[in-house]
GROMACS .gro file of C-alpha atoms in nm:
model
  115
    1MET     CA    1  15.518  14.692   2.928
    2SER     CA    2  15.635  14.851   2.608
    3VAL     CA    3  15.349  15.089   2.524
    4ASP     CA    4  15.468  15.447   2.478
    5SER     CA    5  15.336  15.743   2.678
    6LYS     CA    6  15.157  15.912   2.389
    7THR     CA    7  14.966  15.594   2.296
    8ILE     CA    8  14.855  15.538   2.656
    9TYR     CA    9  14.741  15.900   2.684
   10ILE     CA   10  14.546  15.896   2.355
   11ALA     CA   11  14.373  15.567   2.445
   12SER     CA   12  14.282  15.705   2.787
   13ARG     CA   13  14.137  16.027   2.643
   14SER     CA   14  13.927  15.835   2.390
   15TYR     CA   15  13.786  15.588   2.647
   16LEU     CA   16  13.727  15.833   2.935
   17PRO     CA   17  13.398  15.978   2.795
   18LYS     CA   18  13.259  15.621   2.784
   19VAL     CA   19  13.307  15.560   3.158
   20LYS     CA   20  13.011  15.512   3.388
   21TRP     CA   21  13.116  15.638   3.730
   22GLU     CA   22  13.017  15.433   4.034
   23LYS     CA   23  12.881  15.568   4.360
   24GLN     CA   24  13.077  15.489   4.676
   25ASN     CA   25  12.883  15.541   4.998
   26GLY     CA   26  12.623  15.733   4.798
   27LYS     CA   27  12.874  15.971   4.637
   28GLU     CA   28  13.063  15.966   4.309
   29TRP     CA   29  13.373  16.135   4.455
   30ILE     CA   30  13.541  16.036   4.782
   31TYR     CA   31  13.792  16.244   4.975
   32ILE     CA   32  14.141  16.092   4.995
   33GLY     CA   33  14.337  16.398   5.109
   34VAL     CA   34  14.654  16.567   4.991
   35ASN     CA   35  14.995  16.626   5.151
   36GLN     CA   36  14.982  16.532   5.522
   37ASP     CA   37  14.607  16.460   5.496
   38PHE     CA   38  14.667  16.197   5.222
   39ASN     CA   39  14.503  15.872   5.336
   40GLU     CA   40  14.732  15.609   5.186
   41GLU     CA   41  14.533  15.325   5.344
   42GLU     CA   42  14.209  15.449   5.182
   43VAL     CA   43  14.381  15.488   4.843
   44SER     CA   44  14.536  15.142   4.868
   45LYS     CA   45  14.196  14.992   4.958
   46LEU     CA   46  14.030  15.173   4.665
   47ILE     CA   47  14.295  15.057   4.417
   48HIS     CA   48  14.300  14.696   4.537
   49SER     CA   49  13.919  14.675   4.535
   50THR     CA   50  13.909  14.810   4.179
   51PHE     CA   51  14.189  14.623   4.001
   52ASN     CA   52  14.259  14.250   3.998
   53GLU     CA   53  14.582  14.289   3.802
   54LYS     CA   54  14.926  14.363   3.943
   55GLU     CA   55  14.994  14.631   3.680
   56VAL     CA   56  14.807  14.943   3.568
   57TYR     CA   57  14.858  15.242   3.343
   58ILE     CA   58  14.922  15.575   3.517
   59VAL     CA   59  14.793  15.853   3.293
   60THR     CA   60  14.885  16.215   3.357
   61ASP     CA   61  14.980  16.367   3.021
   62ARG     CA   62  15.127  16.283   2.679
   63HIS     CA   63  15.484  16.269   2.808
   64LYS     CA   64  15.466  16.103   3.151
   65SER     CA   65  15.200  15.830   3.116
   66SER     CA   66  15.330  15.477   3.167
   67GLY     CA   67  15.272  15.127   3.290
   68SER     CA   68  15.335  15.063   3.658
   69SER     CA   69  15.294  14.809   3.934
   70ILE     CA   70  15.001  14.882   4.165
   71THR     CA   71  15.241  14.946   4.454
   72ASP     CA   72  15.439  15.202   4.254
   73ALA     CA   73  15.114  15.363   4.133
   74ILE     CA   74  15.005  15.431   4.491
   75GLY     CA   75  15.339  15.600   4.558
   76ALA     CA   76  15.320  15.805   4.237
   77VAL     CA   77  14.972  15.932   4.321
   78LYS     CA   78  15.083  16.023   4.673
   79GLU     CA   79  15.395  16.208   4.553
   80ARG     CA   80  15.241  16.418   4.277
   81LEU     CA   81  14.868  16.435   4.350
   82GLN     CA   82  14.857  16.804   4.439
   83GLU     CA   83  15.046  16.894   4.118
   84GLU     CA   84  14.836  16.702   3.866
   85ASN     CA   85  14.533  16.479   3.816
   86HIS     CA   86  14.598  16.107   3.768
   87LEU     CA   87  14.406  15.829   3.602
   88LEU     CA   88  14.479  15.465   3.677
   89TRP     CA   89  14.351  15.227   3.409
   90ASP     CA   90  14.366  14.851   3.393
   91LEU     CA   91  14.564  14.721   3.096
   92THR     CA   92  14.250  14.678   2.880
   93PHE     CA   93  14.118  15.030   2.950
   94ASP     CA   94  13.796  14.886   3.096
   95THR     CA   95  13.827  15.004   3.457
   96VAL     CA   96  13.957  15.339   3.581
   97ILE     CA   97  14.016  15.544   3.895
   98GLU     CA   98  14.041  15.919   3.857
   99PHE     CA   99  14.236  16.115   4.120
  100GLY     CA  100  14.175  16.490   4.136
  101SER     CA  101  14.449  16.725   4.252
  102ILE     CA  102  14.224  16.859   4.529
  103GLY     CA  103  14.237  16.521   4.707
  104VAL     CA  104  13.935  16.338   4.567
  105ALA     CA  105  13.891  16.014   4.373
  106ARG     CA  106  13.621  15.825   4.183
  107LYS     CA  107  13.611  15.493   4.002
  108GLY     CA  108  13.419  15.358   3.706
  109LYS     CA  109  13.396  15.115   3.418
  110ARG     CA  110  13.391  15.178   3.048
  111VAL     CA  111  13.047  15.115   2.901
  112GLN     CA  112  13.032  14.938   2.567
  113THR     CA  113  12.784  15.108   2.338
  114LEU     CA  114  12.653  14.977   2.010
  115THR     CA  115  12.602  15.240   1.744
   0.00000   0.00000   0.00000
């Protein structure tokens, strides 16, 4: 993947307001934990049920956003979740998972609107 961090970040910020968030077990946000409470199995299940691809974009900020394998993305979220929010996007910016630094996550799809 040769897309630079700034481009990934800008695309993510422009598409995020167009996302329709899905309910999981009746709630938009699910608890995934942080530090020793981090539920890696739950996160892995969420990621694998959301993305069909083997690669995703990890979006944190203008300087550290990048492409990643799904396996590496799970590790990156686990390592730095308490420090910063993460977005995982598929490579077409159609499907996203948002991870909040307080140990919550939600998933959604970008809605195409005609104007």
